[in-house]
PDB file of C-alpha atoms in Angstrom:
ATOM      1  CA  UNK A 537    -152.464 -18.995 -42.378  1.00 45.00           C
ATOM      2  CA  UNK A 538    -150.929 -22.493 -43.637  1.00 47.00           C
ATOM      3  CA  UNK A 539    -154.466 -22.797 -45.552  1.00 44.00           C
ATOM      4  CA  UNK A 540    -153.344 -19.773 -47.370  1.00 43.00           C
ATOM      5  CA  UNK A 541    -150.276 -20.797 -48.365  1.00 38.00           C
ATOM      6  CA  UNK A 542    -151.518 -23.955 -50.186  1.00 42.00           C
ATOM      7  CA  UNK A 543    -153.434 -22.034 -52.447  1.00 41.00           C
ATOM      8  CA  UNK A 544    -150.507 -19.792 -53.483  1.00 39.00           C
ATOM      9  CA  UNK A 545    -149.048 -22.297 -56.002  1.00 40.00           C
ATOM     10  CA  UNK A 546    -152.360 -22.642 -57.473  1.00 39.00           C
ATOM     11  CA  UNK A 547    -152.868 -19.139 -57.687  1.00 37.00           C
ATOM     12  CA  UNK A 548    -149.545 -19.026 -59.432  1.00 38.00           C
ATOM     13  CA  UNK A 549    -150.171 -21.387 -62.391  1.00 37.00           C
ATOM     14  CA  UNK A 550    -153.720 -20.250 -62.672  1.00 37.00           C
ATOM     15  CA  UNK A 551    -151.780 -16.911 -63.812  1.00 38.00           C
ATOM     16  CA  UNK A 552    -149.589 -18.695 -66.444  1.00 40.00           C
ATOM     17  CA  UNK A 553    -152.129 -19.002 -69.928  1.00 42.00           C
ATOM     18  CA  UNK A 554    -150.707 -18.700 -73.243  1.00 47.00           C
ATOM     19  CA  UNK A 555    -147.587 -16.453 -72.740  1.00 51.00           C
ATOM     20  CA  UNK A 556    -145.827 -14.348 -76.075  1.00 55.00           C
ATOM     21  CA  UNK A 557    -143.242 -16.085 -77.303  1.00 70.00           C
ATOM     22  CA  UNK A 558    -143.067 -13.859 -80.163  1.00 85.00           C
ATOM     23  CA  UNK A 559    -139.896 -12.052 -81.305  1.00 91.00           C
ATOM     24  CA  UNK A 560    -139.667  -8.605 -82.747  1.00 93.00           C
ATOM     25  CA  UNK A 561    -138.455  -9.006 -86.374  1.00 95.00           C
ATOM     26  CA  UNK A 562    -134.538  -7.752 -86.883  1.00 95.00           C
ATOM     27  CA  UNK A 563    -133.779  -4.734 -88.395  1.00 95.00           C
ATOM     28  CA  UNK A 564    -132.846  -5.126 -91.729  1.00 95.00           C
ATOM     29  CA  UNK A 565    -129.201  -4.624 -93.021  1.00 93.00           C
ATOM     30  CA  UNK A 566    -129.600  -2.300 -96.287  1.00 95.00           C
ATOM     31  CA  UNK A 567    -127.106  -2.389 -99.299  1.00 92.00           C
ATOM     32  CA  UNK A 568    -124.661  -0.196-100.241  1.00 91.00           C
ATOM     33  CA  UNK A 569    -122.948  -0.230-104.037  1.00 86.00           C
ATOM     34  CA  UNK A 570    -119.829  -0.770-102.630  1.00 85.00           C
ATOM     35  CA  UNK A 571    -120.039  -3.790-100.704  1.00 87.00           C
ATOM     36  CA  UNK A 572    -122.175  -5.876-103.396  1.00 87.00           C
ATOM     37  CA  UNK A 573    -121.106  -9.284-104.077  1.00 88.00           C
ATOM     38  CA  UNK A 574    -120.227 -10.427-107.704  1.00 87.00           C
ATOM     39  CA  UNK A 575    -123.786 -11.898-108.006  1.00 91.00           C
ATOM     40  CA  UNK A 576    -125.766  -8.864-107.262  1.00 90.00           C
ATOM     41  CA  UNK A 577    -123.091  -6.705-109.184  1.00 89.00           C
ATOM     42  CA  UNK A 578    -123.933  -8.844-112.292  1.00 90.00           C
ATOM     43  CA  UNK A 579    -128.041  -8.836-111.016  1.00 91.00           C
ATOM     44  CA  UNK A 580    -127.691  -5.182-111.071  1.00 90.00           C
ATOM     45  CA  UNK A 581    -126.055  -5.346-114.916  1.00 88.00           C
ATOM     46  CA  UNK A 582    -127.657  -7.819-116.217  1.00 90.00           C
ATOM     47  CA  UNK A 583    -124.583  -9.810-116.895  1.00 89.00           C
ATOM     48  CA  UNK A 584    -123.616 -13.091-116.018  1.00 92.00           C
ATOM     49  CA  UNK A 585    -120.720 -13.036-113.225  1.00 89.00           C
ATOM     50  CA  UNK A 586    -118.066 -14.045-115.360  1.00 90.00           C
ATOM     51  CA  UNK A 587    -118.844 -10.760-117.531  1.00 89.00           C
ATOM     52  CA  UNK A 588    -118.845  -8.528-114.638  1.00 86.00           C
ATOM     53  CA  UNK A 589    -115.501  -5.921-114.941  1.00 84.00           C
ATOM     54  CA  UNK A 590    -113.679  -5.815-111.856  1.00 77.00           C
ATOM     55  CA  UNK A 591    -113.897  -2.104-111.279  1.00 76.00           C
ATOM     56  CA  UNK A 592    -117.699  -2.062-111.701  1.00 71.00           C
ATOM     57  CA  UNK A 593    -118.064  -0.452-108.101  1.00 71.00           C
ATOM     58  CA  UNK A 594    -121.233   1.780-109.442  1.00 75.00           C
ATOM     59  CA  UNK A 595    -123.171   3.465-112.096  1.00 83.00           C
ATOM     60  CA  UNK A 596    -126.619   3.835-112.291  1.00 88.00           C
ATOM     61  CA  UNK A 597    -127.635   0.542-113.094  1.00 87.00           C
ATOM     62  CA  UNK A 598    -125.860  -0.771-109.596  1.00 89.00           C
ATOM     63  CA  UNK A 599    -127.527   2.297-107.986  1.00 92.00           C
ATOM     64  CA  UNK A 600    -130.865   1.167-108.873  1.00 93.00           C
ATOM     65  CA  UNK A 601    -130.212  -2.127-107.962  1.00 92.00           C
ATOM     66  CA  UNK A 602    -129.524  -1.237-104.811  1.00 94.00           C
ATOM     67  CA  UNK A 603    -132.379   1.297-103.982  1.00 95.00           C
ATOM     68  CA  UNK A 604    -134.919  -1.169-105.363  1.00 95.00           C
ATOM     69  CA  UNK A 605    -133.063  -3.934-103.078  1.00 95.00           C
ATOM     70  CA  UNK A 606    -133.555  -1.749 -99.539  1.00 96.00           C
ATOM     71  CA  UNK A 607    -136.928  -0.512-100.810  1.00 97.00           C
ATOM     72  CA  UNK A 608    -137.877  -3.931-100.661  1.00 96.00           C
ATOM     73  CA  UNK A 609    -136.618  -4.857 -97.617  1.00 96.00           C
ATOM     74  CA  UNK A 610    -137.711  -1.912 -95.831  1.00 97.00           C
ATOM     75  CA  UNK A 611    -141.434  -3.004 -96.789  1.00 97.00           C
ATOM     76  CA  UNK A 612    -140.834  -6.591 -95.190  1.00 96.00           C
ATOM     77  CA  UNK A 613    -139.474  -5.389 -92.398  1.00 97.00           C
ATOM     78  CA  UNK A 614    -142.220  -2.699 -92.123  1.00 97.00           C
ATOM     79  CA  UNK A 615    -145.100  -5.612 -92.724  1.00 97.00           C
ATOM     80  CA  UNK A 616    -143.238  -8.024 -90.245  1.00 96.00           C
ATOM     81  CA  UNK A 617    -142.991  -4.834 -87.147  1.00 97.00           C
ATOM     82  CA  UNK A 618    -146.261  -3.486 -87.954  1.00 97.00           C
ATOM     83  CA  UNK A 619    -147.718  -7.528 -87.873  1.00 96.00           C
ATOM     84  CA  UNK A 620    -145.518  -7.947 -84.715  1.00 96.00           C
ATOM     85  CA  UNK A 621    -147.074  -4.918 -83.249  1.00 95.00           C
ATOM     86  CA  UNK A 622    -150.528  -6.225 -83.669  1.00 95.00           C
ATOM     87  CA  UNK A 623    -150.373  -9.778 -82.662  1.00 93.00           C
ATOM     88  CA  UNK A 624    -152.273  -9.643 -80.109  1.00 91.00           C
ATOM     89  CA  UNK A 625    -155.631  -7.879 -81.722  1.00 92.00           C
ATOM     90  CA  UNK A 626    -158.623  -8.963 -81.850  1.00 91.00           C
ATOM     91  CA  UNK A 627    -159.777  -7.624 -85.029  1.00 92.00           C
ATOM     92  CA  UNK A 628    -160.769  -9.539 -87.875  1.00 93.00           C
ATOM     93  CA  UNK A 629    -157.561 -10.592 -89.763  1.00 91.00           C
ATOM     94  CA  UNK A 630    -158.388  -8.704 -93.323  1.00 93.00           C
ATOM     95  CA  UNK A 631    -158.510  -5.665 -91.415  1.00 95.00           C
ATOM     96  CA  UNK A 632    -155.423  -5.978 -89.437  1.00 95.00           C
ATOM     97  CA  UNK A 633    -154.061  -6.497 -92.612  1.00 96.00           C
ATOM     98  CA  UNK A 634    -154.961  -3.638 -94.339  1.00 96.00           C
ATOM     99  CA  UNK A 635    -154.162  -1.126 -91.795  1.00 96.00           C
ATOM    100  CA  UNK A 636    -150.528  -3.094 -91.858  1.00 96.00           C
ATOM    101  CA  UNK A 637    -150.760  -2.401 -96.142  1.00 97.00           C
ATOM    102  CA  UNK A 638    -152.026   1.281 -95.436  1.00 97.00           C
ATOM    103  CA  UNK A 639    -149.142   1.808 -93.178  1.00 96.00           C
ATOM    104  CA  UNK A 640    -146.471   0.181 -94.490  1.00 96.00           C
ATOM    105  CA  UNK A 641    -147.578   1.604 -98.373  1.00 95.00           C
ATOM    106  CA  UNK A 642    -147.727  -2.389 -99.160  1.00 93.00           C
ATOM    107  CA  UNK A 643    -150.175  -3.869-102.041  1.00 94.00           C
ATOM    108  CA  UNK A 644    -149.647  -7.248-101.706  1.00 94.00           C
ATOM    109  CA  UNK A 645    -152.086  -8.303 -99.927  1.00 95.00           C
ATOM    110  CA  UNK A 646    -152.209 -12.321 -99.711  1.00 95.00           C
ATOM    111  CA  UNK A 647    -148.078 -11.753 -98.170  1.00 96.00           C
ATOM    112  CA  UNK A 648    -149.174  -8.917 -95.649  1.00 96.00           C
ATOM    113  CA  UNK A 649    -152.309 -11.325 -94.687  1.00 96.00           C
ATOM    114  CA  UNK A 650    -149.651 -14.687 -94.386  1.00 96.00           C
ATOM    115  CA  UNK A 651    -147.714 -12.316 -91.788  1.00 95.00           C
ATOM    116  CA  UNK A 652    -150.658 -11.057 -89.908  1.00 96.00           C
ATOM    117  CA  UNK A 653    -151.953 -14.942 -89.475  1.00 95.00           C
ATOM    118  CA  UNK A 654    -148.226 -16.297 -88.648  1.00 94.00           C
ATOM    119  CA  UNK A 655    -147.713 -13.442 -85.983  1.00 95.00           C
ATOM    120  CA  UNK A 656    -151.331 -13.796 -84.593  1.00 94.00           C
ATOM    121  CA  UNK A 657    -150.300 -17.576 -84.844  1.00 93.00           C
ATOM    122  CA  UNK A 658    -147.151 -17.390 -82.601  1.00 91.00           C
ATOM    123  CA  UNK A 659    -149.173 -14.943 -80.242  1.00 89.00           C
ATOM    124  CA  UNK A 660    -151.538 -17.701 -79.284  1.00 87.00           C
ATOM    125  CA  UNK A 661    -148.293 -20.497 -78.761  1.00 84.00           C
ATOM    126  CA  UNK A 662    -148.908 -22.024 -82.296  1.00 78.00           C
ATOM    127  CA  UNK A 663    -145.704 -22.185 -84.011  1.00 67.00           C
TER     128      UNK A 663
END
């Protein structure tokens, strides 16, 4: 029995490998008009801040501002879960990548593939 128990700590490490010290990407805070800042009000104008009125609180330019702002950052966040998701594949990179693009309605391709490789990266303990 005591020669068992000798062997237990080595069993023990031989378990440990490469663990997942990964982290699930955040979920993204979206815009709303009202709660813009003076920058992204005058962004959203095209205006420099100082000609920004101080009861410009929406209007369509604003409004597309801010759809085109959490349509963007609903794709990252999309590319960075769906990446996260499939860290640990095997398949080849490319088409990790463009099963990410096909589900995430992405096009850029070189950014989805960068995501895919620093995931896959982290996955394997490389930082």
């Amino acid at each position: 029995m005591r020669k068992h128990l000798f062997l237990l700590p080595l069993l023990a490490v031989a378990a440990c490998g490469p663990s997942d010290r990964c982290e699930a990407p955040p979920q993204p805070k979206l815009l709303s008009a009202g709660n813009l800042s003076l920058d992204q009000k005058a962004d959203a104008m095209g205006l420099p801040p100082s000609q920004v009125p101080r009861d410009a609180a929406g209007g369509p330019a604003i409004e597309d501002y801010v759809a085109r702002h959490n349509r963007a950052v609903q794709v990252g966040y999309c590319v960075e879960n769906e990446a996260y998701k499939a860290r640990g594949m095997k398949d080849e990179m490319s088409t990790v990548a463009h099963a990410v693009m096909a589900t995430c309605k992405e096009s850029n391709e070189s950014d989805t593939l960068a995501t895919v490789l620093e995931y896959r990266n982290c996955a394997v303990g490389n930082k």
